[in-house]
């Protein structure tokens, strides 16, 4: 279990006030709540993209809140995926590898392993701008995983997929979390996501944790 | 690092102020009796220019609504052409058409309106498409007349857009320098010209500095208005024909045709005049070269500044400061460069001065939105652990170098037509634009009408140079 303390953020007409938050260090912790409840803001604060002064996040004895965003080593898949549109799927993944200073040989080995797991071989060298929604999502997942992150953040990753693809994607996430033994934080407001994936659910409303 | 880069950049842009504050420790405002009539004249001409542009531009926008699909985009481009022409070309066009020309406030207003009608039509047609949504279609189905739709639908819904459009043109005309310099007549007709005269004729630098600071404050205030945009929703596919005017597009079309072809009128007489001026041809190769140096140099400086900003990718706050930043008055920039004896090369001075003036416009025109659009990718790159150089080389450069080159090309095109900064800094006619300004000043409109074409050609070549550079650079990034 990793513990987040003193997560306070204040905006003009919105406040995040979370004195304590516990995230699983195995399996999927789901962060759910209605639109505008502050889910994405909490994720951005944990990633270090929003400055939450005084926040602590002790993960296996280390306070991640003191680290720069990149040094927190969290793999992330945002709702918009944020793939680099001028690159191929392979280049997107290899960019992440070179950003983490992974040697080319090691990166290629990992890429092979991930592409087998995610079944992406057939589109790896295509530009991401021509990929389907599901293919894009798998590329984003691969990119998030290649740096061997300590945790995986998934911010409403299924929102752009149709019902059939959502089921597939959930299965995929479940197998990745199990196979890589990597804890994940899933932001969602979909009950099916909670049923299928969540080991723990944190309910957020109006910037405050209601129930866990 | 990015904050430091951004602050360094803002310092560079503020260089003229810093130089002047260094040399002139005390700034004094001129007496109210002297400043008041010029201020009123400036406000009056800016108000008339903005009102005229808004009236005819709105009509033009309604005309655009009658045209659908790709043809509308082509017409929009044609309408915008006067805004992309160098000021001296526009001035020459109107001097060819309106003879005798009404020098003074009336003349300035006419030219400002002619230049800005297309811009207003462009902006407002976008507002119609993005803000009105299905209201027009619904009103049409309900049986409302065009007049009713305009009065009860469009005006209340778009009054804010109309106001912002007015403010945009008002601020452009308020700070206009090149056009009042040629067409303003002997007395100071605008604030900019008063600043120019304060330095050039009266040597009252401290008053010029305070006037320029005052002008910048007004413009920054107006810019803050302009930035408050609503979210854009694209309703282009809707049917707006019920609102459109069949005759509306004729006015901006006529203006574009007039401004593009104006110098052709003086061409035959001009050729005869030029034949009697062999000395002009003798020195012309130097001036052509001068124009190319100014154009390419300004473009390269602009490209460097754009790339610098991408490399140091400033925070959102700095990006917002930059978008609200207003360049100091042209006269002030020019004269501040004269106070720098360390810079001896006149071309370098012109390039630097032109770059400092034009860059805020180039940034606001496109670069701001380019950097903004790439922000999520930059954020993702940083989260993945990439450093600034990797983010620049792998994410930003491949996606924005071509755009940067296009903007640098536009800057180079405008720079070849510059006579405002050049006439302050240069002690002789070093470019074609300066020769043309001299000819216009001595009422040899026809001769100027001949020389404007080589100037335009120089601008076109500079533009193509940067387009080529963008193509080559982007190919390299792919390979």
XYZ file of C-alpha atoms in Angstrom:
691
model
C 0.000 0.000 0.000
C 1.364 3.464 -0.861
C 0.073 6.436 1.039
C -0.681 9.913 -0.240
C -1.045 12.637 2.385
C -2.042 16.304 2.301
C -3.198 16.552 -1.285
C -4.623 20.054 -1.329
C -5.133 22.143 -4.456
C -7.037 25.367 -4.807
C -8.394 26.874 -8.014
C -10.696 29.837 -8.576
C -13.907 27.902 -8.094
C -12.755 24.408 -7.191
C -10.783 22.817 -4.371
C -9.183 19.400 -3.994
C -8.975 18.472 -0.344
C -7.663 14.983 0.372
C -5.924 14.562 3.721
C -5.155 10.886 3.086
C -5.372 8.468 0.170
C -4.229 4.872 0.045
C -3.266 3.253 -3.261
C -2.708 -0.476 -3.638
C 0.783 -1.605 -4.565
C -0.670 -4.644 -6.281
C -3.657 -4.855 -8.610
C -5.865 -1.968 -9.740
C -7.001 0.927 -7.587
C -9.910 2.663 -9.249
C -10.594 6.349 -8.774
C -14.163 7.061 -9.729
C -16.649 9.865 -9.461
C -18.892 12.092 -11.548
C -17.650 14.530 -14.178
C -15.877 17.481 -12.604
C -15.231 15.678 -9.314
C -11.469 16.215 -9.651
C -10.312 12.736 -10.719
C -7.972 13.918 -13.463
C -6.646 16.741 -11.254
C -5.726 14.196 -8.570
C -3.935 12.102 -11.186
C -2.083 15.168 -12.493
C -1.050 16.073 -8.947
C 0.278 12.560 -8.357
C 2.176 12.767 -11.629
C 3.666 16.089 -10.528
C 1.959 18.094 -13.271
C -0.004 20.153 -10.717
C 1.922 21.650 -7.832
C 0.418 20.343 -4.586
C 2.596 21.984 -1.954
C 2.938 19.875 1.160
C 1.825 16.645 -0.472
C 3.584 13.432 0.512
C 3.409 10.169 -1.373
C 5.333 7.370 0.260
C 5.825 4.481 -2.131
C 7.948 1.594 -0.819
C 9.730 3.907 1.587
C 10.392 6.703 -0.930
C 8.532 10.028 -0.997
C 7.653 10.364 -4.682
C 6.157 13.816 -4.164
C 9.682 15.186 -3.705
C 10.737 13.925 -7.128
C 10.374 15.629 -10.491
C 7.545 14.230 -12.696
C 9.920 12.201 -14.866
C 11.814 10.814 -11.857
C 8.606 9.423 -10.343
C 8.762 6.789 -13.113
C 5.050 6.395 -13.631
C 3.723 5.025 -16.887
C 0.669 6.924 -17.983
C -2.076 6.556 -20.567
C -4.149 9.719 -20.773
C -7.695 9.907 -22.058
C -6.449 11.581 -25.265
C -3.546 9.073 -25.438
C -1.179 11.895 -26.527
C 0.692 9.795 -29.058
C 3.190 11.671 -31.215
C 1.280 11.854 -34.503
C 4.312 12.275 -36.769
C 5.858 9.005 -35.574
C 5.063 5.360 -36.187
C 3.883 3.146 -33.328
C 7.399 1.733 -33.019
C 8.959 5.234 -32.936
C 6.521 6.291 -30.224
C 7.592 3.376 -28.055
C 11.291 3.761 -28.832
C 11.092 7.464 -27.962
C 10.032 6.480 -24.447
C 12.887 3.978 -24.284
C 15.480 6.542 -25.327
C 13.962 9.084 -22.882
C 14.645 6.542 -20.109
C 18.165 5.939 -21.431
C 17.446 2.279 -22.137
C 20.061 0.809 -24.461
C 18.945 0.033 -27.992
C 19.405 -3.741 -27.606
C 17.485 -3.822 -24.358
C 14.751 -1.599 -25.778
C 14.332 -3.812 -28.818
C 14.069 -6.882 -26.608
C 11.405 -5.230 -24.489
C 9.579 -4.012 -27.562
C 9.445 -7.558 -28.905
C 8.151 -8.891 -25.606
C 5.472 -6.179 -25.346
C 4.438 -6.451 -28.980
C 3.837 -10.186 -28.513
C 1.817 -9.530 -25.384
C -0.255 -6.747 -26.920
C -0.410 -8.246 -30.411
C 0.759 -5.119 -32.218
C 3.211 -6.607 -34.741
C 1.060 -5.894 -37.773
C 0.863 -2.125 -37.264
C 4.121 -1.388 -35.463
C 5.634 0.452 -38.427
C 2.535 2.368 -39.415
C 2.113 6.039 -38.592
C -0.089 6.401 -35.513
C -2.234 8.906 -37.378
C -3.693 6.046 -39.461
C -4.241 3.563 -36.615
C -7.649 2.629 -35.251
C -8.708 3.638 -31.726
C -7.855 0.229 -30.276
C -4.455 0.127 -32.008
C -3.638 3.592 -30.762
C -4.525 2.572 -27.256
C -2.298 -0.480 -27.368
C 0.560 1.711 -28.653
C 0.027 4.133 -25.768
C 0.081 1.200 -23.323
C 3.287 -0.128 -24.814
C 4.862 3.312 -24.592
C 3.840 3.568 -20.947
C 5.251 0.143 -20.115
C 8.586 0.113 -21.926
C 10.320 2.173 -19.262
C 9.431 -0.449 -16.566
C 7.436 2.063 -14.508
C 6.833 1.576 -10.797
C 3.135 2.235 -11.333
C 0.717 2.556 -14.239
C -1.811 5.414 -14.410
C -4.766 5.005 -16.733
C -6.907 8.130 -17.060
C -10.223 7.028 -18.602
C -8.341 4.988 -21.193
C -11.415 3.285 -22.637
C -13.571 6.337 -23.200
C -12.886 6.533 -26.946
C -13.511 2.833 -27.594
C -16.718 1.096 -28.584
C -18.299 -1.578 -26.373
C -16.561 -4.556 -27.981
C -13.121 -2.943 -27.883
C -13.654 -1.884 -24.271
C -14.123 -5.498 -23.216
C -10.951 -6.463 -25.096
C -9.012 -3.580 -23.577
C -10.108 -4.448 -20.056
C -8.879 -8.015 -20.528
C -5.583 -6.686 -21.834
C -5.055 -4.347 -18.882
C -5.942 -7.124 -16.475
C -3.366 -9.474 -17.999
C -0.660 -6.774 -18.091
C -1.184 -5.825 -14.458
C -1.007 -9.497 -13.488
C 1.912 -10.481 -15.739
C 4.120 -7.483 -14.966
C 2.998 -7.317 -11.357
C 2.629 -3.585 -11.728
C 0.151 -1.628 -9.613
C -2.256 0.562 -11.554
C -4.454 3.550 -10.818
C -7.482 3.584 -13.067
C -9.605 6.711 -13.439
C -13.090 5.868 -14.598
C -16.768 6.514 -14.182
C -17.815 3.299 -15.853
C -19.326 0.651 -13.549
C -18.149 -2.174 -15.848
C -14.526 -1.032 -15.422
C -14.962 -1.206 -11.664
C -16.512 -4.677 -11.797
C -13.938 -6.121 -14.173
C -10.740 -4.507 -12.975
C -10.828 -2.801 -9.604
C -9.363 -4.382 -6.494
C -10.134 -1.214 -4.582
C -12.440 1.704 -5.388
C -11.954 5.276 -4.234
C -14.997 7.461 -4.779
C -14.318 11.124 -5.306
C -16.936 13.878 -5.260
C -16.398 17.617 -5.449
C -12.681 17.253 -4.771
C -13.130 15.119 -1.655
C -12.846 11.379 -1.022
C -16.284 10.090 -0.097
C -15.809 6.351 0.395
C -13.126 3.797 -0.290
C 15.382 26.320 -17.763
C 12.214 26.949 -19.712
C 11.287 29.863 -17.422
C 14.766 31.323 -17.850
C 14.567 30.895 -21.610
C 11.203 32.648 -21.705
C 12.372 35.515 -19.526
C 15.525 35.887 -21.624
C 13.320 36.083 -24.678
C 11.070 38.759 -23.196
C 14.202 40.726 -22.259
C 15.415 40.543 -25.874
C 12.052 41.771 -27.149
C 12.122 44.645 -24.653
C 15.650 45.585 -25.766
C 14.642 48.945 -27.323
C 13.073 50.065 -24.040
C 16.082 48.890 -22.057
C 18.490 50.747 -24.358
C 16.450 53.940 -24.134
C 16.000 53.718 -20.368
C 19.777 53.198 -20.093
C 20.515 56.283 -22.187
C 17.610 58.441 -21.041
C 17.235 58.134 -17.285
C 14.291 60.528 -17.039
C 11.127 60.366 -19.100
C 8.836 63.373 -19.414
C 5.391 63.520 -20.906
C 4.959 66.336 -23.429
C 2.628 69.191 -22.545
C -1.042 68.269 -22.729
C -1.717 71.069 -25.222
C 0.747 69.428 -27.609
C -0.245 65.806 -27.049
C -4.012 66.276 -26.883
C -4.738 67.146 -30.543
C -2.513 64.320 -31.783
C -4.082 61.850 -29.354
C -7.558 62.910 -30.472
C -6.551 62.654 -34.126
C -5.106 59.180 -33.552
C -8.204 57.999 -31.704
C -10.440 59.556 -34.360
C -8.617 57.976 -37.307
C -8.456 54.594 -35.518
C -12.181 54.836 -34.694
C -13.147 55.766 -38.277
C -10.840 53.093 -39.724
C -12.256 50.410 -37.424
C -15.872 51.489 -38.027
C -15.446 51.563 -41.815
C -13.629 48.237 -41.827
C -16.286 46.677 -39.606
C -19.156 47.921 -41.752
C -17.781 46.795 -45.107
C -16.089 43.729 -43.593
C -19.347 42.528 -42.018
C -21.002 42.916 -45.372
C -18.145 40.931 -46.922
C -18.586 38.216 -44.284
C -22.276 37.945 -45.192
C -21.171 37.645 -48.806
C -18.872 34.758 -47.889
C -21.823 32.897 -46.378
C -23.396 32.701 -49.844
C -20.377 30.799 -51.097
C -19.929 27.238 -49.971
C -17.174 24.653 -49.685
C -13.687 25.180 -51.046
C -14.687 28.306 -52.948
C -15.348 30.039 -49.633
C -11.790 29.253 -48.505
C -10.381 30.584 -51.796
C -12.345 33.814 -51.398
C -11.190 34.140 -47.803
C -7.594 33.894 -49.012
C -8.189 36.543 -51.675
C -9.834 38.836 -49.107
C -6.841 38.491 -46.786
C -4.268 39.328 -49.471
C -4.133 43.107 -48.757
C -3.089 42.299 -45.183
C -0.121 40.329 -46.416
C 1.072 42.911 -48.945
C 3.881 45.225 -47.824
C 2.427 48.589 -46.747
C 4.362 50.427 -49.454
C 2.663 48.348 -52.160
C -0.766 49.233 -50.777
C 0.146 52.913 -50.526
C 1.331 52.921 -54.113
C -1.850 51.242 -55.288
C -4.104 53.859 -53.729
C -1.902 56.702 -54.934
C -2.329 55.363 -58.458
C -6.091 55.054 -58.117
C -7.011 58.198 -56.159
C -5.620 61.262 -57.827
C -5.367 63.756 -56.224
C -5.016 61.765 -53.026
C -6.478 63.276 -49.818
C -3.338 63.316 -47.650
C -3.988 63.542 -43.883
C -6.431 61.735 -41.618
C -8.894 61.056 -44.475
C -6.199 59.411 -46.580
C -4.962 57.295 -43.674
C -8.521 56.150 -42.918
C -9.161 55.202 -46.555
C -6.040 53.044 -46.726
C -6.667 51.465 -43.311
C -10.208 50.566 -44.327
C -9.044 49.133 -47.652
C -6.449 46.977 -45.909
C -8.660 45.755 -43.079
C -12.012 45.066 -44.766
C -10.809 41.623 -45.881
C -9.430 40.847 -42.429
C -12.761 41.738 -40.794
C -14.688 39.695 -43.378
C -12.382 36.745 -42.647
C -12.715 37.009 -38.848
C -16.474 37.558 -38.883
C -17.201 34.769 -41.327
C -15.329 32.475 -38.917
C -17.447 33.842 -36.058
C -20.628 33.182 -38.047
C -19.489 29.615 -38.740
C -18.265 28.907 -35.216
C -20.794 30.648 -33.010
C -24.165 30.750 -34.732
C -24.620 27.001 -34.999
C -28.041 25.827 -36.050
C -29.792 29.072 -35.139
C -29.797 30.344 -38.720
C -31.192 27.099 -40.102
C -33.844 26.984 -37.396
C -34.854 30.617 -37.975
C -35.045 29.908 -41.697
C -37.328 26.893 -41.094
C -39.469 29.016 -38.758
C -39.897 31.480 -41.619
C -37.872 34.429 -40.260
C -36.723 36.992 -42.792
C -33.026 37.729 -43.322
C -33.466 41.104 -41.645
C -35.073 39.456 -38.610
C -32.312 36.859 -38.359
C -29.675 39.581 -38.554
C -31.331 41.943 -36.089
C -32.699 39.492 -33.542
C -30.299 36.569 -33.928
C -26.908 37.548 -35.266
C -26.460 40.952 -33.598
C -27.275 39.862 -30.024
C -25.336 36.597 -30.404
C -22.284 38.095 -32.025
C -22.112 41.527 -30.401
C -19.051 40.424 -28.436
C -17.329 39.109 -31.584
C -18.161 42.327 -33.406
C -16.742 44.336 -30.531
C -13.540 42.248 -30.435
C -13.186 42.622 -34.186
C -13.572 46.387 -33.823
C -10.924 46.437 -31.074
C -8.540 44.361 -33.229
C -8.718 46.781 -36.140
C -8.722 49.786 -33.805
C -5.463 48.686 -32.181
C -3.863 47.954 -35.576
C -4.753 51.436 -36.827
C -3.874 53.104 -33.532
C -0.291 51.860 -33.786
C 0.074 52.136 -37.557
C 3.310 53.879 -38.550
C 4.262 53.223 -42.166
C 0.994 54.476 -43.677
C 0.724 57.743 -41.660
C 4.427 58.351 -42.366
C 3.764 58.585 -46.111
C 0.141 59.692 -46.243
C -0.227 61.720 -43.061
C 0.827 65.037 -44.515
C 3.147 67.558 -42.889
C 1.672 67.782 -39.383
C 1.832 64.893 -36.900
C -1.307 62.941 -37.615
C -0.855 60.031 -35.223
C 0.837 59.167 -31.951
C 3.453 57.128 -33.805
C 4.370 60.049 -36.028
C 4.554 62.375 -33.025
C 7.050 59.955 -31.429
C 8.981 59.916 -34.712
C 9.032 63.722 -34.917
C 9.935 64.066 -31.226
C 13.119 62.127 -31.900
C 14.009 62.983 -35.466
C 13.149 66.693 -35.558
C 12.941 67.914 -31.973
C 15.513 65.563 -30.361
C 13.207 65.222 -27.348
C 14.014 61.606 -26.558
C 12.614 61.575 -23.039
C 9.193 62.736 -24.249
C 9.251 60.208 -27.077
C 10.027 57.439 -24.599
C 7.127 58.327 -22.314
C 4.749 58.676 -25.284
C 5.778 55.251 -26.555
C 5.326 53.713 -23.109
C 1.867 55.284 -22.916
C 0.988 53.958 -26.352
C 2.194 50.472 -25.422
C 0.036 50.530 -22.278
C -3.052 51.404 -24.329
C -2.250 48.641 -26.802
C -1.611 46.058 -24.071
C -5.010 46.971 -22.588
C -6.660 46.486 -25.983
C -4.803 43.193 -26.539
C -6.166 41.847 -23.253
C -9.656 42.439 -24.626
C -8.825 40.642 -27.842
C -7.484 37.487 -26.169
C -10.725 36.647 -24.373
C -11.994 34.194 -26.925
C -14.844 31.768 -26.638
C -14.378 28.073 -27.395
C -14.625 27.332 -31.095
C -17.145 24.851 -32.399
C -16.996 24.216 -36.101
C -20.417 24.620 -37.689
C -19.067 25.095 -41.225
C -21.282 22.317 -42.539
C -24.462 24.188 -41.580
C -26.449 26.050 -44.202
C -25.973 29.791 -43.711
C -27.259 30.851 -47.119
C -30.407 32.419 -45.624
C -28.151 34.919 -43.916
C -25.787 35.514 -46.826
C -25.678 38.558 -49.059
C -25.289 38.098 -52.813
C -23.447 41.391 -53.219
C -21.408 41.311 -50.006
C -18.366 39.550 -51.341
C -17.982 42.073 -54.181
C -16.581 44.835 -51.951
C -13.596 42.949 -50.474
C -13.035 41.306 -53.851
C -12.925 44.722 -55.534
C -10.567 46.041 -52.829
C -8.197 43.090 -53.250
C -8.210 43.563 -57.025
C -7.642 47.315 -56.639
C -4.754 46.922 -54.223
C -3.125 44.114 -56.174
C -3.274 45.825 -59.534
C -2.932 49.492 -58.540
C 0.745 49.870 -59.456
C -0.014 48.483 -62.954
C -1.808 51.751 -63.752
C 1.339 53.774 -63.429
C 3.515 51.248 -65.180
C 3.553 52.606 -68.801
C 4.302 56.197 -67.744
C 6.721 54.903 -65.158
C 8.765 52.960 -67.691
C 9.196 56.169 -69.756
C 10.241 58.106 -66.643
C 12.718 55.473 -65.558
C 14.341 55.426 -69.003
C 15.318 59.025 -68.365
C 16.899 58.122 -65.040
C 19.818 55.854 -65.987
C 21.501 56.603 -62.655
C 18.658 54.761 -60.950
C 19.446 51.573 -62.865
C 23.161 51.888 -62.146
C 22.650 51.635 -58.428
C 19.725 49.274 -58.661
C 21.696 46.020 -58.414
C 23.017 47.138 -55.014
C 19.515 47.896 -53.820
C 18.158 44.579 -55.047
C 20.944 42.882 -53.123
C 20.138 45.088 -50.118
C 16.469 44.051 -50.211
C 17.450 40.391 -50.403
C 19.857 40.774 -47.470
C 17.195 42.518 -45.368
C 14.590 39.914 -46.333
C 16.704 36.787 -45.794
C 18.327 38.247 -42.676
C 15.001 39.175 -41.075
C 13.572 35.778 -41.977
C 16.548 33.983 -40.435
C 16.297 36.081 -37.275
C 12.580 35.346 -37.067
C 13.219 31.629 -37.643
C 15.883 31.655 -34.946
C 13.495 33.303 -32.496
C 10.714 30.831 -33.276
C 13.053 27.853 -32.879
C 14.484 29.315 -29.670
C 10.986 29.490 -28.244
C 10.274 25.906 -29.263
C 13.575 24.713 -27.787
C 13.010 26.409 -24.446
C 9.289 25.695 -24.597
C 8.057 28.421 -22.225
C 5.457 27.781 -19.542
C 1.836 28.678 -20.191
C 2.241 31.889 -18.175
C 5.195 33.080 -20.279
C 3.365 32.087 -23.462
C 0.431 34.230 -22.347
C 2.715 37.164 -21.544
C 4.256 36.854 -24.995
C 0.888 36.812 -26.714
C -0.143 40.009 -24.923
C 3.226 41.638 -25.561
C 3.052 44.657 -27.835
C 6.129 45.759 -29.738
C 7.355 49.269 -28.950
C 6.673 52.004 -31.489
C 8.542 51.587 -34.782
C 10.181 54.979 -34.396
C 11.354 54.135 -30.912
C 12.889 50.830 -32.014
C 14.632 52.520 -34.926
C 16.075 55.319 -32.846
C 17.081 53.018 -29.992
C 19.243 51.170 -32.506
C 20.925 54.445 -33.413
C 21.976 54.690 -29.773
C 23.971 51.478 -30.139
C 27.265 52.490 -31.747
C 28.560 48.970 -31.023
C 26.422 47.750 -33.909
C 28.014 49.321 -36.957
C 26.450 47.311 -39.750
C 23.335 49.072 -41.002
C 21.804 45.864 -42.374
C 22.199 44.187 -39.013
C 20.446 47.136 -37.359
C 17.527 46.985 -39.797
C 17.195 43.215 -39.435
C 17.287 43.420 -35.639
C 14.819 46.317 -35.527
C 12.418 44.728 -37.965
C 12.634 41.417 -36.108
C 11.838 43.055 -32.770
C 8.795 44.799 -34.240
C 7.392 41.997 -36.333
C 8.037 39.039 -34.035
C 5.158 39.713 -31.581
C 2.801 39.812 -34.576
C 4.201 36.580 -36.035
C 3.924 34.924 -32.624
C 0.311 36.008 -32.193
C -0.552 35.138 -35.795
C 0.329 31.435 -35.546
C 3.219 30.372 -33.317
C 1.243 30.767 -30.093
C -1.394 28.291 -31.258
C 1.259 25.924 -32.652
C 3.059 25.770 -29.292
C -0.237 25.466 -27.448
C -1.396 22.576 -29.614
C 1.840 20.709 -28.918
C 1.673 21.269 -25.142
C 0.116 17.852 -24.311
C 2.818 16.085 -26.321
C 5.566 18.076 -24.610
C 4.040 17.230 -21.242
C 3.896 13.556 -22.182
C 7.508 13.628 -23.411
C 8.617 15.121 -20.087
C 6.621 12.515 -18.151
C 8.332 9.769 -20.125
C 11.625 11.190 -18.893
C 12.799 13.036 -22.014
C 14.981 16.118 -21.572
C 14.362 19.450 -23.358
C 16.685 18.634 -26.264
C 15.137 15.217 -26.929
C 11.662 16.744 -26.744
C 12.716 19.460 -29.167
C 14.502 17.216 -31.641
C 12.006 14.341 -31.702
C 8.649 15.989 -30.972
C 8.724 19.702 -31.688
C 11.172 20.103 -34.555
C 9.611 17.493 -36.872
C 6.139 18.932 -36.343
C 6.788 22.636 -36.385
C 9.911 23.413 -38.417
C 7.943 23.695 -41.654
C 5.459 26.096 -40.037
C 8.319 28.112 -38.549
C 9.896 28.404 -42.006
C 6.595 29.521 -43.521
C 6.275 32.238 -40.865
C 9.912 33.231 -41.364
C 9.174 33.454 -45.088
C 6.271 35.781 -44.397
C 8.520 37.896 -42.199
C 11.148 37.967 -44.971
C 8.508 38.992 -47.521
C 7.382 41.879 -45.328
C 10.972 42.860 -44.548
C 11.824 43.392 -48.216
C 9.044 46.004 -48.269
C 10.171 47.738 -45.080
C 10.911 51.398 -45.322
C 9.910 52.489 -41.799
C 12.803 51.069 -39.772
C 15.135 51.329 -42.773
C 14.536 55.050 -43.282
C 15.407 55.734 -39.629
C 18.471 53.536 -39.456
C 19.984 53.822 -42.935
C 21.741 56.968 -44.130
C 21.238 56.089 -47.807
C 18.850 54.102 -50.009
C 20.109 50.600 -49.290
C 17.001 48.729 -50.435
C 14.433 48.949 -53.213
C 11.730 49.890 -50.699
C 13.719 52.960 -49.647
C 14.140 54.056 -53.275
C 10.397 53.654 -53.757
C 9.672 55.677 -50.629
C 11.948 58.419 -51.952
C 10.158 58.414 -55.309
C 6.729 58.581 -53.630
C 7.992 61.440 -51.467
C 8.941 63.381 -54.596
C 5.571 62.517 -56.206
C 7.086 60.213 -58.856
C 4.320 57.696 -58.366
C 4.740 56.223 -61.847
C 8.453 55.507 -61.394
C 7.725 53.931 -58.041
C 5.082 51.793 -59.771
C 7.819 50.259 -61.901
C 10.259 49.569 -59.084
C 7.617 47.990 -56.846
C 7.621 44.830 -58.977
C 11.316 43.978 -58.509
C 10.722 44.609 -54.803
C 7.828 42.184 -54.809
C 9.969 39.698 -56.700
C 12.683 39.986 -54.030
C 10.037 39.336 -51.371
C 8.718 36.355 -53.314
C 12.224 34.910 -53.681
C 12.885 35.311 -49.959
C 9.567 33.624 -49.191
C 10.384 30.736 -51.516
C 13.825 30.412 -49.940
C 12.220 29.775 -46.560
C 9.589 27.438 -47.973
C 12.459 25.442 -49.515
C 14.351 25.518 -46.235
C 11.274 24.187 -44.462
C 10.938 21.389 -46.988
C 14.601 20.372 -46.752
C 14.592 20.654 -42.948
C 11.477 18.566 -42.529
C 12.849 15.886 -44.907
C 15.953 15.693 -42.721
C 13.813 15.228 -39.638
C 11.977 12.357 -41.332
C 15.191 10.641 -42.394
